[in-house]
Amino acid sequence: MRLWIKDPIAVLAPGAERGLVVEDGRIVELVGKGQTISQKADHIFDAGRHVVVPGLINTHHHFFQTLTRAHPQAINKELFPWLRALYPIWARHVTPDGFRLATRLALTELLMSGCTCVSDHQYLFPAGLEDAMDIQAEEAERLGMRMTLTRGSMNLSEKDGGLPPDSIVQDEDTILADCERVLARYHDADEGAMLQVALAPCAPFTVSKRLMVDSVDLAERFGCRLHTHLGETRDENEYCLAHYGCRPIDYLEECGWLMDRVWLAHGIHFEDDEVQKLGRHKVGIAHCPTSNMGLASGQCRTLELEAAGSPIGLGVDGSASNDNSNLMESVRHALLINRLTYDAASITHLDVLRWVSQGSARCIGRDDIGTIAPGKQADLAFYTLDELRFSGAGDPIAALVLCGAHAADRVMVKGEWRVEDGQPLAVDVARLRHEHGAAAKRFLESV
Ligand SMILES: [Zn+2]
């Protein structure tokens, strides 16, 4: 079936002034100014109210944290005290049913903001939640979203001098066996894949060195990506110097992690030579502007990293450090926080839109999504400019970022509509709000 998405207000692609044609899940043709389609279309979608951009790609999140938003014991804290407050609460209360609702809620929020492909850094595995990755695969499939199942891990806990309670970590052998199981079952390396898998020790300091090294071996064997948190706070540098006698990047290098298979969450506190080193090895950075502001973590050196060779993608980060999962809102935050570091001409709305699409795709190792061009997957986000906040806007693409687009009117994944008139087709939003809200109540019981 050929669908002509006809005459949009604007498209974030050169030569698509009159829209684009989608067939069998792919973009097959861009229709330029004064042109018409080369072959007859089976359907025409009148996009006269829409600004069309590539489906947004989220490179970092922790879905389970939606259950502890604005938690009274965690608000107004920086990272380490924030984690110390929340770990015991998560350890006591995250159940498979709650985790499923948290996953569904975060995916739905992301989708409604215009996101078509997500990765969730899931590192919490208390007893009973051994099927976490399977639950996430089912929920992504239900919503029709692409997902990189990011199998996290922690094997150092309080008994080893770490922050997490003993009850939410697993031993090395259990982790590696499950990583292998999840890879074998879900990792699809083919073009157009709906599910892929990445391996993701929570942070180099919450797992053993052997697990870091063995994760690389497994990733190379299965051809998958590697992910972890790095450079989020200054505390982390001090912790690393005290415990390992080196800075985090040096430790990462010792573990064999400096390579283009890796993308790091945050990547803030790096020295000049470390920026160059990351760039040389093409290590990707999941820039999480909203979270970085929320936890007062600092400002990522995005432009230096990008100039050095690192892909920059965007992530909303966990819902307890960014209390919503709206990726389009984080695009705006990316522009604003980077304007505190760089001048206005150096960082534009086009840069942040490029990060959330092409840059994010590079971070998760995909070249079939992230741009609107013939041959690419038909993953698209459509925004109207009907709200008061857009009235009077000149440049429609700039308006999305500067006026603050936050809700997609339509979303397409692999050529299929997944959101229409602002509503996801596969989820009853009111019911989900009720069920998730009820599940989250128990996380307040111990306050
Ligand atoms: Zn995170």
Short mmCIF file of C-alpha atoms and ligand atoms in Angstrom, two decimals:
data_model
loop_
_atom_site.label_atom_id
_atom_site.label_comp_id
_atom_site.label_asym_id
_atom_site.label_seq_id
_atom_site.Cartn_x
_atom_site.Cartn_y
_atom_site.Cartn_z
CA MET A 1 0.00 0.00 0.00
CA ARG A 2 1.43 3.38 -1.07
CA LEU A 3 0.54 6.31 1.16
CA TRP A 4 1.23 9.91 0.16
CA ILE A 5 1.63 12.16 3.20
CA LYS A 6 0.66 15.23 1.26
CA ASP A 7 1.43 18.93 1.58
CA PRO A 8 2.51 19.25 5.22
CA ILE A 9 3.25 22.67 6.72
CA ALA A 10 6.91 21.60 6.78
CA VAL A 11 9.05 18.44 6.81
CA LEU A 12 12.46 18.13 8.45
CA ALA A 13 14.07 16.90 5.22
CA PRO A 14 15.33 18.74 2.17
CA GLY A 15 13.29 18.27 -1.02
CA ALA A 16 10.07 17.14 0.70
CA GLU A 17 8.04 20.35 0.46
CA ARG A 18 5.03 18.46 -0.94
CA GLY A 19 5.48 15.55 1.43
CA LEU A 20 6.62 11.96 1.20
CA VAL A 21 5.44 8.54 0.12
CA VAL A 22 5.47 5.51 2.42
CA GLU A 23 5.18 1.89 1.30
CA ASP A 24 5.73 -1.42 3.15
CA GLY A 25 7.05 0.30 6.26
CA ARG A 26 9.63 2.40 4.43
CA ILE A 27 9.90 5.89 3.01
CA VAL A 28 10.06 5.41 -0.77
CA GLU A 29 9.87 8.92 -2.18
CA LEU A 30 10.20 12.58 -1.21
CA VAL A 31 7.99 14.97 -3.15
CA GLY A 32 9.67 18.30 -3.82
CA LYS A 33 8.30 21.77 -4.48
CA GLY A 34 6.13 21.93 -7.61
CA GLN A 35 6.32 18.13 -8.04
CA THR A 36 3.83 15.32 -7.74
CA ILE A 37 4.24 11.63 -6.91
CA SER A 38 5.94 9.38 -9.46
CA GLN A 39 3.41 6.53 -9.12
CA LYS A 40 -0.25 6.56 -8.12
CA ALA A 41 -0.83 6.33 -4.35
CA ASP A 42 -3.40 3.96 -2.81
CA HIS A 43 -4.15 6.50 -0.08
CA ILE A 44 -3.50 10.16 0.52
CA PHE A 45 -3.14 11.63 4.00
CA ASP A 46 -3.75 15.37 4.00
CA ALA A 47 -0.96 16.69 6.25
CA GLY A 48 -2.00 20.33 5.86
CA ARG A 49 -2.11 20.82 9.66
CA HIS A 50 1.17 19.06 10.38
CA VAL A 51 4.87 19.65 10.81
CA VAL A 52 6.62 16.32 10.20
CA VAL A 53 9.92 15.25 11.76
CA PRO A 54 11.70 11.87 12.06
CA GLY A 55 10.29 9.79 14.94
CA LEU A 56 12.21 10.81 18.07
CA ILE A 57 14.62 8.25 19.54
CA ASN A 58 15.16 7.99 23.28
CA THR A 59 18.60 6.74 24.31
CA HIS A 60 18.29 6.60 28.11
CA HIS A 61 15.53 5.93 30.64
CA HIS A 62 14.60 3.82 33.68
CA PHE A 63 10.93 2.98 33.25
CA PHE A 64 10.43 1.52 36.74
CA GLN A 65 11.18 4.93 38.24
CA THR A 66 7.81 6.27 37.03
CA LEU A 67 6.50 4.64 40.22
CA THR A 68 8.44 7.11 42.40
CA ARG A 69 7.86 10.47 40.79
CA ALA A 70 8.17 13.54 42.99
CA HIS A 71 8.77 11.17 45.89
CA PRO A 72 8.88 13.11 49.18
CA GLN A 73 12.03 11.30 50.32
CA ALA A 74 13.93 12.00 47.10
CA ILE A 75 12.99 15.45 45.84
CA ASN A 76 15.53 18.26 46.03
CA LYS A 77 18.54 15.96 46.35
CA GLU A 78 21.62 15.38 44.18
CA LEU A 79 22.47 11.99 42.70
CA PHE A 80 24.07 9.95 45.48
CA PRO A 81 21.71 10.99 48.32
CA TRP A 82 18.82 10.68 45.85
CA LEU A 83 19.85 7.08 45.08
CA ARG A 84 20.35 6.29 48.79
CA ALA A 85 16.79 7.47 49.45
CA LEU A 86 15.19 5.53 46.61
CA TYR A 87 17.06 2.21 46.44
CA PRO A 88 15.40 0.73 49.57
CA ILE A 89 11.96 1.88 48.39
CA TRP A 90 12.43 0.32 44.93
CA ALA A 91 13.85 -2.84 46.52
CA ARG A 92 10.76 -3.27 48.71
CA HIS A 93 8.01 -2.45 46.26
CA VAL A 94 8.84 -3.14 42.58
CA THR A 95 6.75 -6.18 41.52
CA PRO A 96 6.20 -7.69 38.05
CA ASP A 97 2.71 -6.16 37.79
CA GLY A 98 3.92 -2.71 38.86
CA PHE A 99 6.90 -2.99 36.53
CA ARG A 100 4.60 -3.84 33.61
CA LEU A 101 2.43 -0.79 34.32
CA ALA A 102 5.51 1.42 34.70
CA THR A 103 6.81 0.16 31.36
CA ARG A 104 3.46 0.70 29.65
CA LEU A 105 3.14 4.18 31.11
CA ALA A 106 6.63 5.33 30.13
CA LEU A 107 6.30 3.88 26.61
CA THR A 108 2.91 5.55 26.17
CA GLU A 109 4.19 8.93 27.36
CA LEU A 110 7.17 8.70 25.05
CA LEU A 111 4.99 7.68 22.10
CA MET A 112 2.55 10.53 22.71
CA SER A 113 5.46 12.99 22.72
CA GLY A 114 6.51 11.77 19.23
CA CYS A 115 8.99 9.05 20.14
CA THR A 116 9.08 5.93 17.97
CA CYS A 117 12.15 4.07 19.28
CA VAL A 118 13.24 3.70 22.89
CA SER A 119 15.92 2.18 25.02
CA ASP A 120 15.33 1.58 28.71
CA HIS A 121 18.29 0.98 31.00
CA GLN A 122 16.67 -1.67 33.23
CA TYR A 123 19.11 -2.60 35.99
CA LEU A 124 16.82 -3.49 38.90
CA PHE A 125 16.30 -7.24 39.33
CA PRO A 126 14.80 -8.05 42.75
CA ALA A 127 13.55 -11.63 43.29
CA GLY A 128 10.43 -12.16 41.20
CA LEU A 129 11.42 -9.72 38.46
CA GLU A 130 13.61 -12.14 36.50
CA ASP A 131 11.34 -11.68 33.44
CA ALA A 132 11.75 -7.90 33.31
CA MET A 133 13.15 -7.90 29.77
CA ASP A 134 10.36 -10.18 28.53
CA ILE A 135 7.75 -7.86 30.07
CA GLN A 136 9.36 -4.91 28.27
CA ALA A 137 9.45 -6.76 24.95
CA GLU A 138 5.73 -7.58 25.28
CA GLU A 139 4.79 -4.01 26.14
CA ALA A 140 6.80 -2.47 23.29
CA GLU A 141 5.19 -4.93 20.89
CA ARG A 142 1.73 -4.11 22.23
CA LEU A 143 2.27 -0.40 21.52
CA GLY A 144 3.99 -1.01 18.18
CA MET A 145 7.18 0.82 19.20
CA ARG A 146 10.76 -0.06 18.37
CA MET A 147 12.87 -0.83 21.40
CA THR A 148 16.45 -1.57 22.34
CA LEU A 149 16.02 -3.78 25.41
CA THR A 150 18.92 -2.56 27.50
CA ARG A 151 19.67 -5.42 29.89
CA GLY A 152 21.19 -3.68 32.89
CA SER A 153 23.01 -5.25 35.79
CA MET A 154 24.41 -4.66 39.27
CA ASN A 155 26.46 -7.21 41.21
CA LEU A 156 28.06 -4.99 43.86
CA SER A 157 25.84 -3.95 46.76
CA GLU A 158 25.98 -2.67 50.34
CA LYS A 159 27.91 -5.75 51.46
CA ASP A 160 30.65 -4.77 48.94
CA GLY A 161 30.63 -1.11 50.04
CA GLY A 162 28.28 -0.03 47.23
CA LEU A 163 25.00 1.93 47.36
CA PRO A 164 22.34 -0.64 46.26
CA PRO A 165 20.77 -2.96 48.83
CA ASP A 166 21.82 -6.63 48.56
CA SER A 167 18.28 -7.70 47.56
CA ILE A 168 18.22 -5.95 44.15
CA VAL A 169 21.52 -7.17 42.71
CA GLN A 170 22.29 -10.51 41.04
CA ASP A 171 25.48 -12.55 40.88
CA GLU A 172 27.75 -12.46 37.82
CA ASP A 173 26.81 -15.89 36.47
CA THR A 174 23.08 -15.24 36.74
CA ILE A 175 23.47 -11.88 34.97
CA LEU A 176 25.60 -13.24 32.13
CA ALA A 177 23.31 -16.24 31.59
CA ASP A 178 20.26 -13.97 31.36
CA CYS A 179 22.07 -11.51 29.06
CA GLU A 180 22.79 -14.40 26.74
CA ARG A 181 19.19 -15.65 26.93
CA VAL A 182 17.78 -12.18 26.17
CA LEU A 183 20.21 -11.68 23.28
CA ALA A 184 19.38 -15.05 21.74
CA ARG A 185 15.65 -14.46 22.09
CA TYR A 186 15.23 -10.80 21.15
CA HIS A 187 18.24 -9.31 19.38
CA ASP A 188 17.38 -8.72 15.74
CA ALA A 189 20.29 -7.17 13.84
CA ASP A 190 18.35 -6.88 10.55
CA GLU A 191 17.27 -3.63 8.94
CA GLY A 192 13.88 -2.51 10.22
CA ALA A 193 14.18 -4.52 13.46
CA MET A 194 11.51 -3.80 16.07
CA LEU A 195 13.53 -5.27 18.96
CA GLN A 196 17.24 -5.14 19.63
CA VAL A 197 19.24 -5.80 22.79
CA ALA A 198 22.10 -3.93 24.46
CA LEU A 199 24.09 -4.93 27.55
CA ALA A 200 24.30 -2.30 30.26
CA PRO A 201 26.07 -2.62 33.61
CA CYS A 202 24.37 0.12 35.66
CA ALA A 203 27.66 1.96 36.22
CA PRO A 204 31.25 0.71 36.14
CA PHE A 205 31.22 1.02 39.96
CA THR A 206 28.10 -1.07 40.64
CA VAL A 207 29.49 -4.14 38.88
CA SER A 208 32.68 -6.17 39.13
CA LYS A 209 35.48 -5.68 36.62
CA ARG A 210 34.92 -9.22 35.38
CA LEU A 211 31.30 -8.40 34.53
CA MET A 212 32.41 -5.28 32.60
CA VAL A 213 34.93 -7.34 30.61
CA ASP A 214 32.63 -10.33 30.05
CA SER A 215 29.85 -8.00 28.85
CA VAL A 216 32.21 -6.82 26.08
CA ASP A 217 32.89 -10.41 25.02
CA LEU A 218 29.19 -11.20 24.89
CA ALA A 219 28.39 -7.99 22.97
CA GLU A 220 31.05 -8.79 20.37
CA ARG A 221 29.77 -12.33 20.01
CA PHE A 222 26.18 -11.17 19.38
CA GLY A 223 27.01 -7.91 17.58
CA CYS A 224 25.09 -5.77 20.07
CA ARG A 225 25.74 -2.41 21.77
CA LEU A 226 27.01 -1.65 25.27
CA HIS A 227 25.71 1.06 27.56
CA THR A 228 26.41 2.41 31.04
CA HIS A 229 26.25 5.59 33.15
CA LEU A 230 29.42 7.68 33.16
CA GLY A 231 30.51 11.20 34.06
CA GLU A 232 27.19 12.19 35.65
CA THR A 233 28.57 13.79 38.83
CA ARG A 234 31.81 14.96 40.43
CA ASP A 235 31.14 12.49 43.29
CA GLU A 236 31.73 9.74 40.78
CA ASN A 237 35.22 11.02 39.91
CA GLU A 238 36.10 11.17 43.60
CA TYR A 239 34.68 7.69 44.25
CA CYS A 240 36.68 6.27 41.34
CA LEU A 241 39.93 7.91 42.45
CA ALA A 242 39.42 6.64 46.02
CA HIS A 243 38.49 3.07 45.08
CA TYR A 244 40.32 2.44 41.81
CA GLY A 245 43.11 5.03 41.91
CA CYS A 246 42.14 6.45 38.51
CA ARG A 247 39.48 8.54 36.77
CA PRO A 248 36.32 6.88 35.38
CA ILE A 249 37.44 7.10 31.73
CA ASP A 250 40.73 5.35 32.56
CA TYR A 251 38.84 2.59 34.33
CA LEU A 252 36.48 2.28 31.34
CA GLU A 253 39.50 1.93 29.08
CA GLU A 254 41.00 -0.75 31.36
CA CYS A 255 37.74 -2.71 30.99
CA GLY A 256 37.99 -2.55 27.17
CA TRP A 257 35.00 -0.24 26.81
CA LEU A 258 36.46 2.57 24.67
CA MET A 259 34.98 1.68 21.29
CA ASP A 260 32.19 2.65 18.93
CA ARG A 261 29.94 -0.15 20.24
CA VAL A 262 29.45 1.88 23.45
CA TRP A 263 27.15 4.76 24.34
CA LEU A 264 27.28 6.44 27.74
CA ALA A 265 24.51 8.12 29.72
CA HIS A 266 25.19 11.76 30.70
CA GLY A 267 28.91 12.19 29.98
CA ILE A 268 29.31 15.51 31.80
CA HIS A 269 32.46 15.71 33.89
CA PHE A 270 35.28 15.07 31.41
CA GLU A 271 38.63 16.82 30.98
CA ASP A 272 39.76 18.05 27.54
CA ASP A 273 41.93 15.00 26.85
CA GLU A 274 39.09 12.69 27.90
CA VAL A 275 36.72 14.38 25.46
CA GLN A 276 39.26 13.79 22.69
CA LYS A 277 39.75 10.19 23.73
CA LEU A 278 36.00 9.46 23.71
CA GLY A 279 35.66 11.12 20.32
CA ARG A 280 38.57 9.21 18.84
CA HIS A 281 36.91 5.95 19.83
CA LYS A 282 33.49 7.21 18.65
CA VAL A 283 31.88 6.48 22.02
CA GLY A 284 28.31 7.84 21.92
CA ILE A 285 26.78 10.11 24.56
CA ALA A 286 23.13 10.01 25.68
CA HIS A 287 22.71 13.65 26.65
CA CYS A 288 19.91 13.95 29.25
CA PRO A 289 19.36 17.70 29.66
CA THR A 290 16.22 17.60 31.79
CA SER A 291 17.72 15.15 34.28
CA ASN A 292 21.03 17.01 34.38
CA MET A 293 19.21 20.20 35.33
CA GLY A 294 16.86 18.40 37.75
CA LEU A 295 19.66 16.74 39.71
CA ALA A 296 21.99 19.76 39.35
CA SER A 297 24.49 17.41 37.72
CA GLY A 298 26.08 19.91 35.30
CA GLN A 299 26.33 20.67 31.58
CA CYS A 300 27.47 18.11 29.02
CA ARG A 301 30.20 19.35 26.65
CA THR A 302 28.11 18.31 23.68
CA LEU A 303 29.72 20.36 20.91
CA GLU A 304 33.29 19.47 21.89
CA LEU A 305 32.36 15.79 22.14
CA GLU A 306 30.61 15.90 18.77
CA ALA A 307 33.52 17.73 17.14
CA ALA A 308 35.88 15.11 18.56
CA GLY A 309 33.85 12.33 16.91
CA SER A 310 31.26 11.18 19.48
CA PRO A 311 27.64 10.84 18.35
CA ILE A 312 25.30 12.81 20.63
CA GLY A 313 21.81 11.45 21.25
CA LEU A 314 19.09 12.57 23.66
CA GLY A 315 17.42 10.78 26.55
CA VAL A 316 14.76 11.74 29.07
CA ASP A 317 16.42 9.64 31.83
CA GLY A 318 14.57 7.96 34.65
CA SER A 319 11.29 9.39 35.71
CA ALA A 320 12.45 10.07 39.23
CA SER A 321 15.18 12.48 38.06
CA ASN A 322 13.11 13.80 35.18
CA ASP A 323 9.62 13.36 36.49
CA ASN A 324 8.07 12.97 33.06
CA SER A 325 8.92 10.98 29.95
CA ASN A 326 8.30 13.67 27.35
CA LEU A 327 11.14 13.48 24.84
CA MET A 328 10.04 16.50 22.83
CA GLU A 329 10.23 18.56 26.01
CA SER A 330 13.81 17.34 26.47
CA VAL A 331 14.63 18.54 22.93
CA ARG A 332 13.72 22.06 24.04
CA HIS A 333 15.66 21.64 27.27
CA ALA A 334 18.69 20.51 25.25
CA LEU A 335 18.63 23.77 23.33
CA LEU A 336 18.22 25.87 26.45
CA ILE A 337 20.86 24.22 28.65
CA ASN A 338 23.38 24.21 25.80
CA ARG A 339 22.78 27.94 25.31
CA LEU A 340 24.27 28.36 28.80
CA THR A 341 27.47 26.76 27.50
CA TYR A 342 27.64 27.93 23.88
CA ASP A 343 26.57 31.01 21.97
CA ALA A 344 23.26 31.17 20.11
CA ALA A 345 24.76 30.68 16.65
CA SER A 346 26.69 27.57 17.70
CA ILE A 347 23.70 25.59 18.94
CA THR A 348 20.38 25.83 17.08
CA HIS A 349 16.98 24.13 17.00
CA LEU A 350 18.27 22.08 14.05
CA ASP A 351 21.17 20.74 16.14
CA VAL A 352 18.93 19.48 18.94
CA LEU A 353 16.47 17.95 16.46
CA ARG A 354 19.43 16.23 14.78
CA TRP A 355 20.58 14.86 18.15
CA VAL A 356 17.20 13.35 18.99
CA SER A 357 16.97 11.65 15.59
CA GLN A 358 20.23 10.93 13.71
CA GLY A 359 22.44 11.27 16.77
CA SER A 360 20.30 8.97 18.90
CA ALA A 361 20.14 6.43 16.06
CA ARG A 362 23.94 6.39 15.89
CA CYS A 363 24.19 5.93 19.67
CA ILE A 364 22.06 2.78 19.54
CA GLY A 365 23.82 1.58 16.40
CA ARG A 366 21.13 2.03 13.76
CA ASP A 367 21.28 3.64 10.34
CA ASP A 368 17.79 2.62 9.16
CA ILE A 369 15.99 5.19 11.33
CA GLY A 370 16.52 8.82 12.39
CA THR A 371 16.19 10.58 9.02
CA ILE A 372 13.45 11.21 6.49
CA ALA A 373 14.92 9.88 3.26
CA PRO A 374 14.08 7.23 0.64
CA GLY A 375 14.98 3.75 1.91
CA LYS A 376 14.72 4.67 5.60
CA GLN A 377 12.08 3.21 7.90
CA ALA A 378 8.80 5.15 7.99
CA ASP A 379 9.04 6.35 11.61
CA LEU A 380 7.50 9.82 11.75
CA ALA A 381 6.15 12.30 14.29
CA PHE A 382 3.48 14.83 13.28
CA TYR A 383 2.82 17.98 15.31
CA THR A 384 0.14 20.59 14.76
CA LEU A 385 0.72 24.26 15.50
CA ASP A 386 -2.82 24.75 16.77
CA GLU A 387 -2.14 25.50 20.43
CA LEU A 388 -1.95 29.11 21.63
CA ARG A 389 1.78 28.72 22.28
CA PHE A 390 2.40 28.46 18.51
CA SER A 391 0.20 31.33 17.38
CA GLY A 392 2.22 33.86 15.42
CA ALA A 393 5.16 31.51 14.83
CA GLY A 394 7.17 32.12 11.64
CA ASP A 395 9.52 29.17 11.05
CA PRO A 396 7.41 26.06 11.72
CA ILE A 397 10.35 23.71 12.46
CA ALA A 398 11.93 26.22 14.85
CA ALA A 399 8.51 26.73 16.46
CA LEU A 400 8.42 23.09 17.57
CA VAL A 401 11.49 23.66 19.73
CA LEU A 402 11.21 27.34 20.65
CA CYS A 403 7.49 27.43 21.42
CA GLY A 404 7.62 24.03 23.10
CA ALA A 405 5.85 21.25 21.17
CA HIS A 406 5.07 18.49 23.67
CA ALA A 407 2.33 16.32 22.18
CA ALA A 408 2.35 14.68 18.76
CA ASP A 409 -0.97 14.71 16.93
CA ARG A 410 0.02 11.61 14.96
CA VAL A 411 2.85 9.11 15.16
CA MET A 412 3.80 6.46 12.62
CA VAL A 413 6.14 3.52 13.27
CA LYS A 414 7.24 1.27 10.39
CA GLY A 415 4.49 2.75 8.23
CA GLU A 416 1.68 2.07 10.75
CA TRP A 417 -0.23 4.76 12.62
CA ARG A 418 0.33 4.35 16.37
CA VAL A 419 -1.09 7.71 17.51
CA GLU A 420 -4.07 9.48 15.92
CA ASP A 421 -5.61 12.75 17.10
CA GLY A 422 -3.13 12.78 19.96
CA GLN A 423 -4.25 9.39 21.33
CA PRO A 424 -2.32 6.10 21.24
CA LEU A 425 -4.35 3.46 19.39
CA ALA A 426 -3.33 0.50 21.57
CA VAL A 427 -3.82 1.94 25.07
CA ASP A 428 -6.73 3.26 27.09
CA VAL A 429 -4.96 6.28 28.59
CA ALA A 430 -7.51 6.96 31.37
CA ARG A 431 -7.40 3.35 32.53
CA LEU A 432 -3.60 3.30 32.43
CA ARG A 433 -3.48 6.48 34.52
CA HIS A 434 -5.76 4.89 37.11
CA GLU A 435 -3.93 1.54 37.27
CA HIS A 436 -0.43 3.02 37.35
CA GLY A 437 -1.46 5.60 39.96
CA ALA A 438 -2.85 2.82 42.16
CA ALA A 439 0.34 0.73 41.78
CA ALA A 440 2.51 3.74 42.67
CA LYS A 441 0.65 4.36 45.97
CA ARG A 442 2.47 1.55 47.74
CA PHE A 443 5.80 3.32 47.13
CA LEU A 444 4.64 6.04 49.52
CA GLU A 445 3.64 3.66 52.32
CA SER A 446 6.98 3.75 54.10
CA VAL A 447 7.17 7.56 54.18
ZN ZN B 1 20.13 6.99 34.21
#
